[in-house]
CSV table of C-alpha atoms in Angstrom, one decimal:
chain,number,residue,atom,x,y,z
A,1,GLY,CA,-10.1,-4.4,13.3
A,2,GLU,CA,-10.0,-1.2,11.2
A,3,ASN,CA,-12.3,-0.9,8.3
A,4,VAL,CA,-11.8,1.8,5.7
A,5,GLU,CA,-14.5,2.7,3.2
A,6,GLN,CA,-13.7,4.8,0.1
A,7,HIS,CA,-16.0,6.6,-2.3
A,8,PRO,CA,-16.5,7.0,-5.1
A,9,SER,CA,-15.0,3.9,-6.8
A,10,THR,CA,-14.7,5.8,-10.1
A,11,LEU,CA,-14.6,9.5,-10.8
A,12,SER,CA,-14.4,11.4,-14.1
A,13,VAL,CA,-13.7,15.1,-14.2
A,14,GLN,CA,-12.7,17.6,-16.9
A,15,GLU,CA,-9.3,19.1,-16.9
A,16,GLY,CA,-9.2,22.1,-14.6
A,17,ASP,CA,-12.0,20.9,-12.4
A,18,SER,CA,-11.6,19.8,-8.8
A,19,ALA,CA,-11.8,16.2,-7.6
A,20,VAL,CA,-12.8,15.0,-4.2
A,21,ILE,CA,-12.4,11.5,-2.8
A,22,LYS,CA,-13.8,10.6,0.6
A,23,CYS,CA,-12.9,7.9,3.1
A,24,THR,CA,-14.3,6.8,6.5
A,25,TYR,CA,-12.7,4.7,9.1
A,26,SER,CA,-14.0,2.7,12.0
A,27,ASP,CA,-11.2,2.5,14.6
A,28,SER,CA,-11.0,5.7,16.8
A,29,ALA,CA,-7.4,4.7,17.7
A,30,SER,CA,-6.3,5.4,14.1
A,31,ASN,CA,-4.3,8.6,13.9
A,32,TYR,CA,-2.3,8.4,10.7
A,33,PHE,CA,-4.0,8.8,7.3
A,34,PRO,CA,-1.9,8.6,4.1
A,35,TRP,CA,-3.0,8.8,0.5
A,36,TYR,CA,-1.4,6.9,-2.3
A,37,LYS,CA,-1.5,7.3,-6.1
A,38,GLN,CA,-1.1,4.3,-8.2
A,39,GLU,CA,-0.7,4.5,-12.0
A,40,LEU,CA,-1.4,1.4,-14.1
A,41,GLY,CA,1.3,-1.3,-13.4
A,42,LYS,CA,3.3,0.9,-11.1
A,43,ARG,CA,4.0,1.1,-7.4
A,44,PRO,CA,1.7,3.0,-5.0
A,45,GLN,CA,3.2,6.4,-4.3
A,46,LEU,CA,2.7,8.4,-1.2
A,47,ILE,CA,1.3,11.8,-2.2
A,48,ILE,CA,0.2,13.3,1.1
A,49,ASP,CA,-0.5,12.2,4.7
A,50,ILE,CA,-2.1,13.7,7.7
A,51,ARG,CA,-2.0,12.9,11.4
A,52,SER,CA,-5.0,13.4,13.8
A,53,ASN,CA,-3.5,16.4,15.5
A,54,VAL,CA,-4.2,18.5,12.5
A,55,GLY,CA,-7.4,19.1,10.5
A,56,GLU,CA,-6.1,20.0,7.1
A,57,LYS,CA,-2.8,19.8,5.2
A,58,LYS,CA,-2.0,21.2,1.7
A,59,ASP,CA,0.7,20.5,-0.8
A,60,GLN,CA,0.3,22.6,-4.0
A,61,ARG,CA,-2.8,21.3,-5.7
A,62,ILE,CA,-3.5,18.6,-3.2
A,63,ALA,CA,-5.1,18.9,0.2
A,64,VAL,CA,-6.4,16.5,2.8
A,65,THR,CA,-8.9,17.2,5.4
A,66,LEU,CA,-9.7,15.2,8.5
A,67,ASN,CA,-12.8,15.1,10.8
A,68,LYS,CA,-11.9,13.0,13.8
A,69,THR,CA,-15.3,13.2,15.3
A,70,ALA,CA,-17.1,11.9,12.2
A,71,LYS,CA,-14.1,9.6,11.4
A,72,HIS,CA,-13.8,10.7,7.9
A,73,PHE,CA,-11.1,12.2,5.7
A,74,SER,CA,-11.0,13.5,2.2
A,75,LEU,CA,-8.5,14.1,-0.6
A,76,HIS,CA,-9.0,17.3,-2.7
A,77,ILE,CA,-7.2,17.8,-6.0
A,78,THR,CA,-7.7,21.3,-7.6
A,79,GLU,CA,-7.0,22.3,-11.2
A,80,THR,CA,-6.8,18.7,-12.3
A,81,GLN,CA,-4.5,17.7,-15.1
A,82,PRO,CA,-4.6,14.5,-17.3
A,83,GLU,CA,-1.5,13.3,-15.5
A,84,ASP,CA,-3.6,13.1,-12.3
A,85,SER,CA,-5.4,10.2,-13.9
A,86,ALA,CA,-4.7,7.1,-11.7
A,87,VAL,CA,-6.1,5.0,-8.9
A,88,TYR,CA,-6.0,6.7,-5.5
A,89,PHE,CA,-6.0,4.8,-2.2
A,90,CYS,CA,-6.7,6.1,1.2
A,91,ALA,CA,-5.4,4.3,4.3
A,92,ALA,CA,-5.6,4.5,8.1
A,93,SER,CA,-3.2,3.3,10.7
A,94,ILE,CA,-1.8,4.0,14.2
A,95,ALA,CA,1.3,6.0,13.8
A,96,ASP,CA,4.7,4.9,15.1
A,97,SER,CA,3.3,1.7,16.5
A,98,GLY,CA,4.1,-0.7,13.8
A,99,TYR,CA,0.5,-1.2,12.8
A,100,ALA,CA,0.0,-2.0,9.1
A,101,LEU,CA,-1.9,0.4,6.8
A,102,ASN,CA,-5.5,-0.5,6.2
A,103,PHE,CA,-6.5,0.5,2.7
A,104,GLY,CA,-9.7,1.6,1.1
A,105,LYS,CA,-10.6,-0.2,-2.2
A,106,GLY,CA,-9.4,2.7,-4.3
A,107,THR,CA,-10.9,5.4,-6.6
A,108,SER,CA,-10.1,5.4,-10.3
A,109,LEU,CA,-9.8,9.0,-11.3
A,110,LEU,CA,-10.0,10.0,-15.0
A,111,VAL,CA,-9.2,13.5,-16.0
A,112,THR,CA,-10.3,14.2,-19.6
A,113,PRO,CA,-8.7,17.1,-21.6
B,1,ASN,CA,19.1,7.1,-2.1
B,2,ALA,CA,17.7,4.2,-4.0
B,3,GLY,CA,14.1,3.4,-3.4
B,4,VAL,CA,12.6,0.1,-2.3
B,5,MET,CA,13.8,-2.7,-4.6
B,6,GLN,CA,11.9,-5.8,-5.4
B,7,ASN,CA,12.8,-8.8,-7.6
B,8,PRO,CA,11.8,-10.4,-9.7
B,9,ARG,CA,9.3,-8.0,-11.2
B,10,HIS,CA,7.5,-10.8,-12.9
B,11,LEU,CA,7.4,-14.4,-11.8
B,12,VAL,CA,5.6,-17.3,-13.5
B,13,ARG,CA,5.2,-20.5,-11.6
B,14,ARG,CA,3.3,-23.8,-12.3
B,15,ARG,CA,0.9,-25.0,-9.6
B,16,GLY,CA,2.7,-26.8,-6.9
B,17,GLN,CA,6.0,-24.9,-7.4
B,18,GLU,CA,7.6,-22.5,-4.9
B,19,ALA,CA,7.7,-18.8,-5.3
B,20,ARG,CA,10.4,-16.6,-3.7
B,21,LEU,CA,9.9,-12.8,-3.7
B,22,ARG,CA,12.7,-10.5,-2.5
B,23,CYS,CA,12.5,-7.0,-1.1
B,24,SER,CA,15.4,-4.7,-0.3
B,25,PRO,CA,14.2,-1.7,1.8
B,26,MET,CA,15.4,1.8,1.4
B,27,LYS,CA,18.7,2.6,3.1
B,28,GLY,CA,18.2,3.3,6.8
B,29,HIS,CA,14.7,1.7,6.9
B,30,SER,CA,14.3,-1.1,9.4
B,31,HIS,CA,10.6,-1.8,9.0
B,32,VAL,CA,9.3,-3.9,6.2
B,33,TYR,CA,5.7,-4.7,5.3
B,34,TRP,CA,4.3,-7.1,2.6
B,35,TYR,CA,1.0,-6.5,0.9
B,36,ARG,CA,-0.9,-8.4,-1.7
B,37,GLN,CA,-3.0,-6.7,-4.4
B,38,LEU,CA,-5.6,-8.6,-6.4
B,39,PRO,CA,-6.7,-7.2,-9.8
B,40,GLU,CA,-8.7,-4.0,-9.4
B,41,GLU,CA,-8.6,-4.2,-5.6
B,42,GLY,CA,-6.9,-2.5,-2.8
B,43,LEU,CA,-3.8,-3.6,-0.9
B,44,LYS,CA,-4.2,-6.2,1.8
B,45,PHE,CA,-1.6,-6.4,4.6
B,46,MET,CA,0.2,-9.7,5.0
B,47,VAL,CA,3.1,-9.4,7.3
B,48,TYR,CA,5.3,-6.8,9.1
B,49,LEU,CA,8.9,-7.5,9.9
B,50,GLN,CA,12.0,-5.9,11.5
B,51,LYS,CA,15.5,-7.3,11.2
B,52,GLU,CA,15.4,-11.0,12.3
B,53,ASN,CA,11.9,-10.6,13.8
B,54,ILE,CA,8.3,-11.1,12.6
B,55,ILE,CA,6.3,-8.5,14.4
B,56,ASP,CA,2.8,-9.1,12.9
B,57,GLU,CA,1.8,-11.9,10.6
B,58,SER,CA,-1.9,-11.6,11.1
B,59,GLY,CA,-2.6,-11.0,7.4
B,60,MET,CA,-0.7,-14.0,6.2
B,61,PRO,CA,-2.3,-17.4,5.4
B,62,LYS,CA,-1.3,-19.9,8.0
B,63,GLU,CA,-0.2,-22.5,5.5
B,64,ARG,CA,2.2,-22.3,2.6
B,65,PHE,CA,3.3,-18.7,3.2
B,66,SER,CA,6.3,-17.6,5.2
B,67,ALA,CA,8.4,-14.4,5.5
B,68,GLU,CA,11.8,-13.5,6.8
B,69,PHE,CA,14.0,-10.5,7.1
B,70,PRO,CA,17.5,-11.7,8.0
B,71,LYS,CA,20.3,-9.7,9.6
B,72,GLU,CA,22.0,-9.5,6.2
B,73,GLY,CA,20.2,-9.4,2.9
B,74,PRO,CA,16.7,-8.7,1.6
B,75,SER,CA,13.4,-9.7,3.1
B,76,ILE,CA,11.9,-12.7,1.5
B,77,LEU,CA,8.3,-13.8,1.1
B,78,ARG,CA,8.0,-17.4,0.3
B,79,ILE,CA,5.0,-19.2,-1.1
B,80,GLN,CA,5.2,-23.0,-1.2
B,81,GLN,CA,3.0,-25.2,-3.5
B,82,VAL,CA,1.5,-22.2,-5.3
B,83,VAL,CA,-2.1,-22.4,-6.4
B,84,ARG,CA,-3.9,-20.3,-9.0
B,85,GLY,CA,-5.5,-18.1,-6.3
B,86,ASP,CA,-2.0,-16.9,-5.3
B,87,SER,CA,-1.7,-15.0,-8.6
B,88,ALA,CA,-1.5,-11.3,-7.6
B,89,ALA,CA,0.9,-8.4,-7.3
B,90,TYR,CA,2.9,-8.6,-4.1
B,91,PHE,CA,4.3,-5.3,-2.9
B,92,CYS,CA,6.7,-4.6,-0.1
B,93,ALA,CA,7.0,-1.3,1.7
B,94,SER,CA,9.7,0.0,4.0
B,95,SER,CA,9.5,2.6,6.7
B,96,PRO,CA,12.0,4.4,8.9
B,97,THR,CA,9.6,4.9,11.7
B,98,SER,CA,6.7,2.5,11.2
B,99,SER,CA,4.5,5.3,9.9
B,100,GLU,CA,5.0,6.6,6.4
B,101,GLN,CA,5.6,3.6,4.1
B,102,TYR,CA,7.3,3.6,0.7
B,103,PHE,CA,6.5,0.9,-1.7
B,104,GLY,CA,8.6,-1.1,-4.1
B,105,PRO,CA,7.6,-1.7,-7.7
B,106,GLY,CA,6.0,-5.0,-6.9
B,107,THR,CA,6.3,-8.6,-8.1
B,108,ARG,CA,3.6,-9.8,-10.3
B,109,LEU,CA,3.1,-13.5,-9.7
B,110,THR,CA,1.3,-15.6,-12.2
B,111,VAL,CA,0.4,-19.2,-11.4
B,112,THR,CA,-0.3,-21.4,-14.4
């Protein structure tokens, strides 16, 4: 089955700096890669996703890049703000097939003012 | 458009009791997934359902756990004879297409 590895497990940055979280996956059939943000005690929220037919996607301060050959994808947050502090999860799946999301173990991001 | 609803939000059960967790998907979503999250861990897939059908239950323990998504009403995850190890947050997610999944607020189950 699919195995998703996520690094780092914790990340601390100063407000205004960039943050990068990296994930690798094992199943070359995976073609859908969402990222979720989870604040303490809250639901995971879908913040951005990418499919394997594109290499990069941006939404304001958030971007995701995908390298299919190397089977890794990354989340980039620019100009970080304290409200970006949360746990971020990457996931991999096969789109439109009913396959479940396989999640990484999460990265706890702390943005200090 | 209301989001995914789950109830109860918190559930306390003694060992050996039954736990019933409910999930109402977003309007128009016919795909429902259940995940379990242990403290400080990621989400682990349990079961995927469409109306009246279990599509994939490969992540669900063979004993004591069952799930349904009837033609009318919410999806239900049922845990019989709960044990301390069942204590976790249980999230359901719904999807219109079986790709992007939107999560409910979760049910935090505590077994005493």
